[in-house]
Tab-separated table of C-alpha atoms and ligand atoms in Angstrom:
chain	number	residue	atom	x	y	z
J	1	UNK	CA	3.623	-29.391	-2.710
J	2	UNK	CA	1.510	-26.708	-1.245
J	3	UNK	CA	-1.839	-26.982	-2.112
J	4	UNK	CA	-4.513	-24.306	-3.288
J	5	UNK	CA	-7.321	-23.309	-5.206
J	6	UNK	CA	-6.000	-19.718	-5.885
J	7	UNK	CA	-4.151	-18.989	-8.870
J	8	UNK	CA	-1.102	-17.068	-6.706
J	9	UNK	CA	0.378	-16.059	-10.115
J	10	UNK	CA	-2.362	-14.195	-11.366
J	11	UNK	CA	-2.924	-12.436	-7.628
J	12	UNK	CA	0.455	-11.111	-7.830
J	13	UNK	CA	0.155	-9.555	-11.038
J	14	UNK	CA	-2.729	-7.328	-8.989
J	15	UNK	CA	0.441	-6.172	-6.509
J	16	UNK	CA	2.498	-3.662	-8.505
J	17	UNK	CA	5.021	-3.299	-6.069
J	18	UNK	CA	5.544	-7.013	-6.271
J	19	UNK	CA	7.240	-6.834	-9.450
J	20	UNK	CA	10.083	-4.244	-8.037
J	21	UNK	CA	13.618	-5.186	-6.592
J	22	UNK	CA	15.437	-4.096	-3.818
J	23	UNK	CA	18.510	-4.222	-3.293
J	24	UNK	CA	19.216	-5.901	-6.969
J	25	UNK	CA	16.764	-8.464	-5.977
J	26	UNK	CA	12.791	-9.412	-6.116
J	27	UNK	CA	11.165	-8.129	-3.439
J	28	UNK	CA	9.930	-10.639	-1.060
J	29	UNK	CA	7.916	-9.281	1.328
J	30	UNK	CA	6.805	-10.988	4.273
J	31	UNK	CA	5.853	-8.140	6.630
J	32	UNK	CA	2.489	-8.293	6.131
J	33	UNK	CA	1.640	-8.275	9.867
J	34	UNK	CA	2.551	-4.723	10.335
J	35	UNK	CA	1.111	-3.705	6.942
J	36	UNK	CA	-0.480	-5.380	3.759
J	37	UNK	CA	0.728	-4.262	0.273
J	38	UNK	CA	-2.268	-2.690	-2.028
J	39	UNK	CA	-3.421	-4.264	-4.915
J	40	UNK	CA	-4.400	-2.135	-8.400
J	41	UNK	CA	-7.889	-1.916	-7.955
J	42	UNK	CA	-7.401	-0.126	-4.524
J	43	UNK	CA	-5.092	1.934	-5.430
J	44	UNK	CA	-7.348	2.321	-8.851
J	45	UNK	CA	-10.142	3.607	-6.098
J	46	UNK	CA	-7.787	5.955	-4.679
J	47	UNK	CA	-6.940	7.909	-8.258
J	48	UNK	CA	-10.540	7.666	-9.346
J	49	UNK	CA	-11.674	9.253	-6.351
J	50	UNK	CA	-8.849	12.409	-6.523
J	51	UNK	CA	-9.421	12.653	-10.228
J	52	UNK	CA	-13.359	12.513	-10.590
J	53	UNK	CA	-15.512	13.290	-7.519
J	54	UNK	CA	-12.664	14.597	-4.391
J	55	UNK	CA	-15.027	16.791	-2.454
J	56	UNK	CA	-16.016	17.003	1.433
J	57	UNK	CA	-19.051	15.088	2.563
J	58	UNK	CA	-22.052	15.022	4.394
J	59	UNK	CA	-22.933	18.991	3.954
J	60	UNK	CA	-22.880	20.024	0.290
J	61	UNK	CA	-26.080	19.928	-2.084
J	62	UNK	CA	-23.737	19.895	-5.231
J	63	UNK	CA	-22.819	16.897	-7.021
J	64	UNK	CA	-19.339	16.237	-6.486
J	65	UNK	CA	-20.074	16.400	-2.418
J	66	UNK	CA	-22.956	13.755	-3.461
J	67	UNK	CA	-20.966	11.787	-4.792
J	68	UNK	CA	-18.313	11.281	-2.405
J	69	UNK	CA	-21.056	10.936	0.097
J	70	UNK	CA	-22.690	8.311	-1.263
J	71	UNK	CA	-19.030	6.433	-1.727
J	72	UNK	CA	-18.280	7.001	1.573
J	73	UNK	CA	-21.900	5.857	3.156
J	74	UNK	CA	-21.139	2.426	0.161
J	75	UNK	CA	-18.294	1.898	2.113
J	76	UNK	CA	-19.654	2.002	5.529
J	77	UNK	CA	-22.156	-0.888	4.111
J	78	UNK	CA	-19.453	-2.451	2.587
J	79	UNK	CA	-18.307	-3.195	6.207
J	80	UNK	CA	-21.271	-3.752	7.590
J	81	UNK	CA	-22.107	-6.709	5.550
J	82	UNK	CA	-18.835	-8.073	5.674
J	83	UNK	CA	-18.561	-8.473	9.588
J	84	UNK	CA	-22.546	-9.308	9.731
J	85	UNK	CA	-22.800	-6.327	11.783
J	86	UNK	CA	-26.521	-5.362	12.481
J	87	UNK	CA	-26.280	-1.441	11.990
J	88	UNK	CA	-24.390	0.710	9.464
J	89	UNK	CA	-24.228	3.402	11.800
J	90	UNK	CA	-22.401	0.675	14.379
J	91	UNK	CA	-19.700	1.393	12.140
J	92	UNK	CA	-17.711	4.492	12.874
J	93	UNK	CA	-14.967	5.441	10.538
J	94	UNK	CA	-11.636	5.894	12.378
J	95	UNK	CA	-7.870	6.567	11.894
J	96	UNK	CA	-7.713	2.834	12.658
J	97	UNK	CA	-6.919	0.312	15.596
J	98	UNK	CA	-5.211	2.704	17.584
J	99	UNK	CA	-7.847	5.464	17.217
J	100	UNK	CA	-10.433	3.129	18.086
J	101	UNK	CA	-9.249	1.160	21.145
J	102	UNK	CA	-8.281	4.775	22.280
J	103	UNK	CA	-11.828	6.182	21.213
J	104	UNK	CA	-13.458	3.685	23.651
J	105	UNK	CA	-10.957	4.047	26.694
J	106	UNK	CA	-11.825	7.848	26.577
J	107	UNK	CA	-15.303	6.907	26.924
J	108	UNK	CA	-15.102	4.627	29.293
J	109	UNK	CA	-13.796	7.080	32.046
J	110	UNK	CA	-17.222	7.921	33.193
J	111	UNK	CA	-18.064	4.647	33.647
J	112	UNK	CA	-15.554	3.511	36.071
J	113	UNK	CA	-14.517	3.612	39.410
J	114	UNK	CA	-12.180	2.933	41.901
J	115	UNK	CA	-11.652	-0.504	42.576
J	116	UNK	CA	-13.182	-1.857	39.149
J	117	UNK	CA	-11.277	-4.001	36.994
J	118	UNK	CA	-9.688	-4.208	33.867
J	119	UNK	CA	-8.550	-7.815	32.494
J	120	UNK	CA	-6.249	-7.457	29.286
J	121	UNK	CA	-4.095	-10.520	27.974
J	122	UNK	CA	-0.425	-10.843	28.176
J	123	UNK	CA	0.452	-10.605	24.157
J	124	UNK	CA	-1.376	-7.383	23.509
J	125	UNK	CA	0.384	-5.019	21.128
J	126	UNK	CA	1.323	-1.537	23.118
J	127	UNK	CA	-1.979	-0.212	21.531
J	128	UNK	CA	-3.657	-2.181	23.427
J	129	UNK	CA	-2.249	-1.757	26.408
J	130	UNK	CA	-1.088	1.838	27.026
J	131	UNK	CA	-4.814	3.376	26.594
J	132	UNK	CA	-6.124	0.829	29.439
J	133	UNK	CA	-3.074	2.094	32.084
J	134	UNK	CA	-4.058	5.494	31.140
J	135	UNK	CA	-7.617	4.932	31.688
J	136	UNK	CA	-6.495	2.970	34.954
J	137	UNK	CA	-5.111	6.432	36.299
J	138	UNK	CA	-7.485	8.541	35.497
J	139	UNK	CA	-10.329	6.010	37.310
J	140	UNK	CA	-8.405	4.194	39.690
J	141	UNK	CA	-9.615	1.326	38.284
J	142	UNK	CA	-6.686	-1.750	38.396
J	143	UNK	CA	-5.688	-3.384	35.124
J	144	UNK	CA	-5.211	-7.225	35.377
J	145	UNK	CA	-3.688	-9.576	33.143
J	146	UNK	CA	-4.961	-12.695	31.768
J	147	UNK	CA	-1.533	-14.767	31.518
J	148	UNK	CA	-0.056	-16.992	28.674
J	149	UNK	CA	1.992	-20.149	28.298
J	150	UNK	CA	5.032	-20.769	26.611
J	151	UNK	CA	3.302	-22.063	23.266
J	152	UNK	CA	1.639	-18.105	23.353
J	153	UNK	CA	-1.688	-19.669	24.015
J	154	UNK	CA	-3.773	-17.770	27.025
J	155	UNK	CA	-4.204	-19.743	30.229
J	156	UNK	CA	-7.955	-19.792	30.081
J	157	UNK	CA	-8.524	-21.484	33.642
J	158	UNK	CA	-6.685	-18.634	34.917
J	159	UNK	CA	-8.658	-16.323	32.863
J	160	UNK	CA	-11.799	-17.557	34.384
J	161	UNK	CA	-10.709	-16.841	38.077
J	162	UNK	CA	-9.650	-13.431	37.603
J	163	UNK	CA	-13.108	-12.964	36.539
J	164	UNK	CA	-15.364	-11.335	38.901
J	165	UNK	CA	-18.229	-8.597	39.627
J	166	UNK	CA	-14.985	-6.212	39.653
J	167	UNK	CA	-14.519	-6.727	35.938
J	168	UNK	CA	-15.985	-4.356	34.042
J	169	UNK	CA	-13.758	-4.541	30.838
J	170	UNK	CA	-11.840	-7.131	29.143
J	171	UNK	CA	-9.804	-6.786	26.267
J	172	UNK	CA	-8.129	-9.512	23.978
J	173	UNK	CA	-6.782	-9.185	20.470
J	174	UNK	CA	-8.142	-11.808	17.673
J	175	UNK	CA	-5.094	-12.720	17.010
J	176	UNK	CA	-1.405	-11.889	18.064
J	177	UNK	CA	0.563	-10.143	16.227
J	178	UNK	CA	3.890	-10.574	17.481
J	179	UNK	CA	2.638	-14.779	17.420
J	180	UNK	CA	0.117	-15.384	15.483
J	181	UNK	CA	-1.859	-16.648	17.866
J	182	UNK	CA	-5.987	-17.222	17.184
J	183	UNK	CA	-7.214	-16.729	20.530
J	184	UNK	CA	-10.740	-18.148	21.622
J	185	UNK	CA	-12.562	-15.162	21.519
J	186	UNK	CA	-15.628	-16.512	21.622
J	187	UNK	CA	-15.276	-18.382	25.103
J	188	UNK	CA	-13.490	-15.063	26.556
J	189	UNK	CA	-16.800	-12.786	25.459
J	190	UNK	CA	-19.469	-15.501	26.867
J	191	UNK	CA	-17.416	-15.773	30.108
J	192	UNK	CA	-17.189	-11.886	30.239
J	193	UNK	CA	-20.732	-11.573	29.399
J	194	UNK	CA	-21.639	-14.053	32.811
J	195	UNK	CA	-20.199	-11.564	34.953
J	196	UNK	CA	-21.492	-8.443	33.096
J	197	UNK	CA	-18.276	-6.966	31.665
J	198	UNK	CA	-18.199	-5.666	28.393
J	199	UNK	CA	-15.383	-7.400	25.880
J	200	UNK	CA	-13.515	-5.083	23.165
J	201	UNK	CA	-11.665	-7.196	20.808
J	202	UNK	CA	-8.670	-5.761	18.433
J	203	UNK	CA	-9.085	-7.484	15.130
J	204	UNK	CA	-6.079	-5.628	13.298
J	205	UNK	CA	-4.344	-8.640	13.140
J	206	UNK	CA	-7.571	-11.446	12.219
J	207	UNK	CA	-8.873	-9.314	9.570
J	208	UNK	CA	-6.359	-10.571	7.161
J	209	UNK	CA	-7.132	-14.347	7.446
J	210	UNK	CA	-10.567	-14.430	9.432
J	211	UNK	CA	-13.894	-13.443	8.518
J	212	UNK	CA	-15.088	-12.369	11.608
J	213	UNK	CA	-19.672	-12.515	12.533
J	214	UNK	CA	-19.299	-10.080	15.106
J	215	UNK	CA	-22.853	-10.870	15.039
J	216	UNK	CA	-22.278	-14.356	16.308
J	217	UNK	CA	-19.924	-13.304	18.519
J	218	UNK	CA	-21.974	-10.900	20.093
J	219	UNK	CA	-18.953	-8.953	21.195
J	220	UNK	CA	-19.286	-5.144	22.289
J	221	UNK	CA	-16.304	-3.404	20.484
J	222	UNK	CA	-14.085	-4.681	17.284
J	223	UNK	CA	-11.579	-2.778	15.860
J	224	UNK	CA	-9.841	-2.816	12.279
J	225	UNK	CA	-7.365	-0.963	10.512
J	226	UNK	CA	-7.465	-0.723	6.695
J	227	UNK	CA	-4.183	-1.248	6.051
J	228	UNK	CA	-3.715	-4.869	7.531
J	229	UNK	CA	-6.243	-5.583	4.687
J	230	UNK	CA	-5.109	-4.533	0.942
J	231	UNK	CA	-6.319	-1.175	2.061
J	232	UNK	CA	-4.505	2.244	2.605
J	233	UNK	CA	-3.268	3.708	5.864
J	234	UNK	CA	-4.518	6.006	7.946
J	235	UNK	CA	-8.646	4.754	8.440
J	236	UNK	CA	-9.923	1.770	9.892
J	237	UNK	CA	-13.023	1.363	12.182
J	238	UNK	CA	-14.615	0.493	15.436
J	239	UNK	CA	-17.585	-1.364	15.626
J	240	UNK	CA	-19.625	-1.151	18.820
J	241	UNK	CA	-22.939	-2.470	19.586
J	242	UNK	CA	-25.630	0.451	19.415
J	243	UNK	CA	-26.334	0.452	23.280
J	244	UNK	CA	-22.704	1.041	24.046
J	245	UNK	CA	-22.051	3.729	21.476
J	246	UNK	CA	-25.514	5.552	22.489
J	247	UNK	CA	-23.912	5.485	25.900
J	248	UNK	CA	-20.476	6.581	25.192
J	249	UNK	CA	-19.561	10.224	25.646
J	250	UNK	CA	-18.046	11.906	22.461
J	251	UNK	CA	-14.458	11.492	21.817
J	252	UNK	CA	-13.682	14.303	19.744
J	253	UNK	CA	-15.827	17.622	19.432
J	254	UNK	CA	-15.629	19.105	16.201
J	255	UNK	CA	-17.750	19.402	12.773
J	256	UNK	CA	-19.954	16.385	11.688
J	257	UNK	CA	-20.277	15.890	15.142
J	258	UNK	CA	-23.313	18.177	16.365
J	259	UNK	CA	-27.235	18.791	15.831
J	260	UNK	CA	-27.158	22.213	17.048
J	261	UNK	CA	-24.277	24.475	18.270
J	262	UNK	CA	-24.939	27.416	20.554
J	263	UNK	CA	-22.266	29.194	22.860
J	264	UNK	CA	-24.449	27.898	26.007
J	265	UNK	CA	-25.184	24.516	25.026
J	266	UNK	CA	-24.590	21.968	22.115
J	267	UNK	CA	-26.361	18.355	20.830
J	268	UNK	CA	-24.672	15.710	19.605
J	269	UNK	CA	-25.626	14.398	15.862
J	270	UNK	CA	-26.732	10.886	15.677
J	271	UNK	CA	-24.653	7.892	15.375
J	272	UNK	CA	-22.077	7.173	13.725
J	273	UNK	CA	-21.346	11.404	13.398
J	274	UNK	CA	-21.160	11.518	17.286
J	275	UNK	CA	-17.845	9.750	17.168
J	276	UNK	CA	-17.308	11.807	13.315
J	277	UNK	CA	-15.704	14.823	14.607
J	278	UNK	CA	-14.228	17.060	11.451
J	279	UNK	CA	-13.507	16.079	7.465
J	280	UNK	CA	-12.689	12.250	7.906
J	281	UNK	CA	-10.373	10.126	5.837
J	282	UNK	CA	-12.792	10.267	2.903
J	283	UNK	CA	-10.934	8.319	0.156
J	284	UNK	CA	-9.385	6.613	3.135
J	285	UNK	CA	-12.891	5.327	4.155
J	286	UNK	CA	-13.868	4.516	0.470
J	287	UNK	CA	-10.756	2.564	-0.290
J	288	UNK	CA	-11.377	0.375	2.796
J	289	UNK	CA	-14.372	-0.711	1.139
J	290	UNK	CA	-13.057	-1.296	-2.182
J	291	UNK	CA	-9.428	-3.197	0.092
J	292	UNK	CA	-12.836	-5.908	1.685
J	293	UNK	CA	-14.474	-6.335	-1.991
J	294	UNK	CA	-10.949	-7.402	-3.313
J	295	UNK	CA	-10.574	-9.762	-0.699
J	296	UNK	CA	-13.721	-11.572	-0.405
J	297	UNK	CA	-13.322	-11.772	-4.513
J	298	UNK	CA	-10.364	-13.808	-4.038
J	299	UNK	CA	-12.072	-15.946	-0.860
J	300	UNK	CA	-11.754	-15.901	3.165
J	301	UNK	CA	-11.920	-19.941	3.448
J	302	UNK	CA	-9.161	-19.994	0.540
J	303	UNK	CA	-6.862	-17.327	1.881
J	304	UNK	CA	-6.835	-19.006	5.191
J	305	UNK	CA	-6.135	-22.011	3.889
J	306	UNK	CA	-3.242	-21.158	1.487
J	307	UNK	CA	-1.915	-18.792	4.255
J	308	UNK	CA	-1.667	-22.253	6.340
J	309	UNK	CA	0.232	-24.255	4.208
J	310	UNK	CA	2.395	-21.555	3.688
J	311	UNK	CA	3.197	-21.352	7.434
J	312	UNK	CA	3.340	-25.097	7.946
J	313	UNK	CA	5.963	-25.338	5.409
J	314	UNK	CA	7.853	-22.388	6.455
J	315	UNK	CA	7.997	-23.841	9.726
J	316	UNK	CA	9.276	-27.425	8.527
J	317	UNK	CA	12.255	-25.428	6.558
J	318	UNK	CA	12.824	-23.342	9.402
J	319	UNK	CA	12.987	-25.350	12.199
J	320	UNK	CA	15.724	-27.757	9.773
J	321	UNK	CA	17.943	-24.870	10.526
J	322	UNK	CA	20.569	-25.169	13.261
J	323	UNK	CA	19.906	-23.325	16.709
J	324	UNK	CA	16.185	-22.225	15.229
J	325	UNK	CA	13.858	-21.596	17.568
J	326	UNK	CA	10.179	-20.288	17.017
J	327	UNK	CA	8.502	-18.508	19.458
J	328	UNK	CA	4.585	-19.070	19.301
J	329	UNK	CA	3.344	-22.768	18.770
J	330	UNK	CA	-0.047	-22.008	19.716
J	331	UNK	CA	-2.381	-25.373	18.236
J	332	UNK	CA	-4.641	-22.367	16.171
J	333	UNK	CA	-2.407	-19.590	15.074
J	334	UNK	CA	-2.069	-17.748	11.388
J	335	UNK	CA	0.829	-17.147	9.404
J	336	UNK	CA	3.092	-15.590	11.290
J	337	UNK	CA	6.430	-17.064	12.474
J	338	UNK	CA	8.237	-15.088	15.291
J	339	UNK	CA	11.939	-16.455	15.395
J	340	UNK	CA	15.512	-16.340	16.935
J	341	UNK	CA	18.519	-18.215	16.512
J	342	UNK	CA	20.889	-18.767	19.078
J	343	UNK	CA	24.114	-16.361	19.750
J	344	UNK	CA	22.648	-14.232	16.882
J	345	UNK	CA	20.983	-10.810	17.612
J	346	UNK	CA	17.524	-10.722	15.568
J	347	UNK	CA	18.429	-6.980	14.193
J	348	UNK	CA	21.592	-8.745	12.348
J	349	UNK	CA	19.247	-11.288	10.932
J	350	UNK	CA	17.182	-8.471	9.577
J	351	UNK	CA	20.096	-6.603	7.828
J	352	UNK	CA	21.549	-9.671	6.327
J	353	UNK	CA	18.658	-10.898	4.685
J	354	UNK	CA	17.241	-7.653	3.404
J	355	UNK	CA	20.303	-7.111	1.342
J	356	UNK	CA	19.059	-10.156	-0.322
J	357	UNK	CA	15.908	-7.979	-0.986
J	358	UNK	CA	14.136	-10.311	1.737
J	359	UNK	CA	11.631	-7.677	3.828
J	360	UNK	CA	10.863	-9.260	7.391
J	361	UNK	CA	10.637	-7.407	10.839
J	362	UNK	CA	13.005	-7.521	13.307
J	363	UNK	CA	12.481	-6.363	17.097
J	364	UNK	CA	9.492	-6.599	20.025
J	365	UNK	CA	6.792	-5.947	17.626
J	366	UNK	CA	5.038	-3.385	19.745
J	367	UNK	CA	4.721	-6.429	22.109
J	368	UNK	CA	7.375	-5.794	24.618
J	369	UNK	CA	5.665	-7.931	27.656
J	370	UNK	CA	5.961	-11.012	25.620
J	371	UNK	CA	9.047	-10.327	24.844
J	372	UNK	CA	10.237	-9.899	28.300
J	373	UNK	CA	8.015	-13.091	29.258
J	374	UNK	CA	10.210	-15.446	27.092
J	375	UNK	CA	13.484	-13.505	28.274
J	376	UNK	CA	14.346	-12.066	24.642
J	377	UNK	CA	15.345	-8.827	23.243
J	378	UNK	CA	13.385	-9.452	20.245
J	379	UNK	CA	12.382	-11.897	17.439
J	380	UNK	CA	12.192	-11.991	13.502
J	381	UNK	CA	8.668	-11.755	12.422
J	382	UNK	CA	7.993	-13.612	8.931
J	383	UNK	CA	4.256	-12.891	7.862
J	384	UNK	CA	2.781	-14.397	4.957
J	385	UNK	CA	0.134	-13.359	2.715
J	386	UNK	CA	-1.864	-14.695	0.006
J	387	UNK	CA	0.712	-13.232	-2.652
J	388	UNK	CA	3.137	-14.963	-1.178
J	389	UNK	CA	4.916	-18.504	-2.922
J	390	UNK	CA	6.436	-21.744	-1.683
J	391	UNK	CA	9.265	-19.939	-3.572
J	392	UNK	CA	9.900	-16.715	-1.792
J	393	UNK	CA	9.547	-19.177	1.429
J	394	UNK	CA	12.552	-20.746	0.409
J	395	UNK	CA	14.455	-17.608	-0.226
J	396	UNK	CA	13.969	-16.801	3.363
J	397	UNK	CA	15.086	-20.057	4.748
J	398	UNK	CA	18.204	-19.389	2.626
J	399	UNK	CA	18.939	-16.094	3.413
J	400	UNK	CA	18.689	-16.952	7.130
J	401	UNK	CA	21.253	-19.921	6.616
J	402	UNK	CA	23.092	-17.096	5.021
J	403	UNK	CA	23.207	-15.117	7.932
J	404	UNK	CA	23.441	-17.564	10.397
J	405	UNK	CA	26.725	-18.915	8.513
J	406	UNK	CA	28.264	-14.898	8.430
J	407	UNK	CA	27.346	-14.573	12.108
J	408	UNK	CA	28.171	-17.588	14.092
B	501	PLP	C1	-1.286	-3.503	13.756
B	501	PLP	C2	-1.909	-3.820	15.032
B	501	PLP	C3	-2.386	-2.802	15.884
B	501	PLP	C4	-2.217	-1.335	15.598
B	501	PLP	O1	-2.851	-0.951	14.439
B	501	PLP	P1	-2.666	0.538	13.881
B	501	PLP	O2	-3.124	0.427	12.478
B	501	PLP	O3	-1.208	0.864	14.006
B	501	PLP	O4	-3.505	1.412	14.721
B	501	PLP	C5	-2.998	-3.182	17.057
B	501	PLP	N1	-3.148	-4.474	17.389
B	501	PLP	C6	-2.697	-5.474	16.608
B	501	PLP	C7	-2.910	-6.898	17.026
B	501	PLP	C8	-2.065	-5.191	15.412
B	501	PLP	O5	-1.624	-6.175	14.629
């Protein structure tokens, strides 16, 4: 029996693409670590917005521009409140996770030189990883990674000796993507704090299942994107403390972005415009908002749990099967269950079970480093949500015996 206090039934009526088939069958989708389906009343925000007030923001004095300014400034709250933040303008709109992380690496060129350190961990998605080397050559500072064990967990005794007055940056996601993995953010922020570095953590991953007080945490930079969330792709958003974003150049120049423009000199606008640049993702931005109120309707402290006893019976089912190995054990992790079985190539897996209208991802997960650290071409990624049943769990364990029993 899984218990809950949701009514799962009644959430999946929200998820119209729920009720389609593929490939003759339900859908069961359990890739909800690379994106989240939408529920109606997003996508309800989306059609109002085209249909009643679409207009661009922030510089018209007639209604409809009004309008969709106010939405859009709603939404910024909306995320304010939701990750305690202190400022609304320590909120700036992006393109999402990507954008951000990249947003701050730009910035941070100026403030680094040769010899300086960078400290990322070892199961960082590419997006995480690539902006940092590039940053690394344009600086000469020297990237440095905080290693993991074979459950996925970080080695945090090693973390603390790499730890010096070198380290200027360190950068860790919430949780894994490619393993679920919760790491312990907030002992990697105080220890970077001690020796003055600054700590940017990628949340694409926690926002699903954790609530984050970024507040509490008193970390520097948090990124989200929309889509991991019930929301739409294409806009998420970096949070940065107000010190560190009044510090941090521009990254784009542009419209929105400037108090005064002349051909010898320019000012930036305030925060959050500064980081603004051009017509932003404005139903995007609005729908983000609207993708946070549907999910604290239906409850953080529920979700997680649900999510968890999902992933603990997933696990039991799974590991039944012969030659099953997960990768990713880690004590505190979320529901995602990265897995191989022996003599069988992932990719096969994949194909098998999504003629059976079974959606999971197969490959490195943009996380080829851990893949390489446990030796494997790739895994199969099962993700659950919220929307997801005890049921379509055990339609995955048997479309995996399926393909296990064609393959071997
Ligand atoms: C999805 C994800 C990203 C990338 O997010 P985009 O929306 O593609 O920019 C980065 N890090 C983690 C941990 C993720 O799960």
């Amino acid at each position: 029996m899984i218990e809950t206090t949701l009514d799962i039934q009644a959430i999946r009526k929200d998820f119209p693409i729920l009720q389609r088939e593929v490939n003759g069958q339900p859908l069961v989708y359990l890739d909800n670590a690379a994106t989240s389906q939408t529920p109606q009343q997003v996508i309800d925000t989306i059609v109002d917005y085209y249909q009643g007030y679409n207009a661009n923001i922030h510089r018209g004095v007639h209604t409809l521009s009004q309008e969709a300014t106010d939405a859009y400034e709603v939404a910024r709250q909306k995320i304010q409140k939701h990750f305690n933040i202190v400022h609304s303008h320590e909120v700036i709109f992006t393109s999402g996770t990507t954008q951000s992380i990249n947003l701050v690496a730009t910035g941070f060129t100026s403030f680094l030189k040769e010899g300086d350190e960078i400290l990322v961990s070892a199961m960082e998605h590419h997006s995480n990883i690539v902006p940092w080397q590039m940053l690394c050559e344009r600086t000469g500072a020297v990237l440095k990674v905080i290693p993991m064990n074979l459950e996925g967990e970080l080695v945090m005794e090693e973390y603390q000796s790499l730890l010096s007055e070198r380290t200027k940056l360190v950068f860790c996601n919430h949780v894994s993507n490619a393993l679920g993995t919760i790491n312990p953010i907030e002992e990697i922020i105080e220890a970077a704090h001690k020796v003055g570095a600054a700590v940017l953590i990628d949340g694409a991953q926690a926002a699903a299942h954790i609530k984050a007080d970024l507040q509490a945490l008193d970390v520097d930079f948090y990124t989200v994107s929309a889509h991991k969330v019930c929301g739409p792709t294409g806009v998420g958003m970096l949070y940065g403390k107000e010190e560190w974003l009044k510090k941090l150049p521009p990254y784009q120049g542009g419209g929105e972005m400037i108090a005064e423009v002349t051909f010898e000199k320019t000012t930036y606008a305030d925060l959050p415009h500064k980081f603004e640049a051009g017509t932003p993702n404005i139903c995007g931005g609005i729908a983000f908002g609207a993708a946070l109120d549907y999910m604290n309707s239906i409850g953080f402290d529920a979700i997680a749990q649900y999510e968890d006893e999902l992933m603990q019976y997933a696990t039991e089912q799974l590991l039944a099967i012969d030659g099953l190995k997960i990768y990713g054990t880690a004590a505190h992790k979320t529901s995602v269950i990265s897995f191989n079985i022996e003599g069988v190539h992932p990719y096969d897996i994949g194909t098998i079970v999504d003629k059976l209208g079974i959606a999971v991802r197969t490959g490195h997960h943009c996380a080829q480093p851990i893949m390489d650290f446990y030796q494997i071409p790739g895994t199969v990624r099962a993700s659950f949500s919220f929307y997801n049943t005890k049921e379509e769990v055990d339609k995955l364990v048997e479309g995996v015996v399926r393909a296990r029993n064609m393959l071997l």
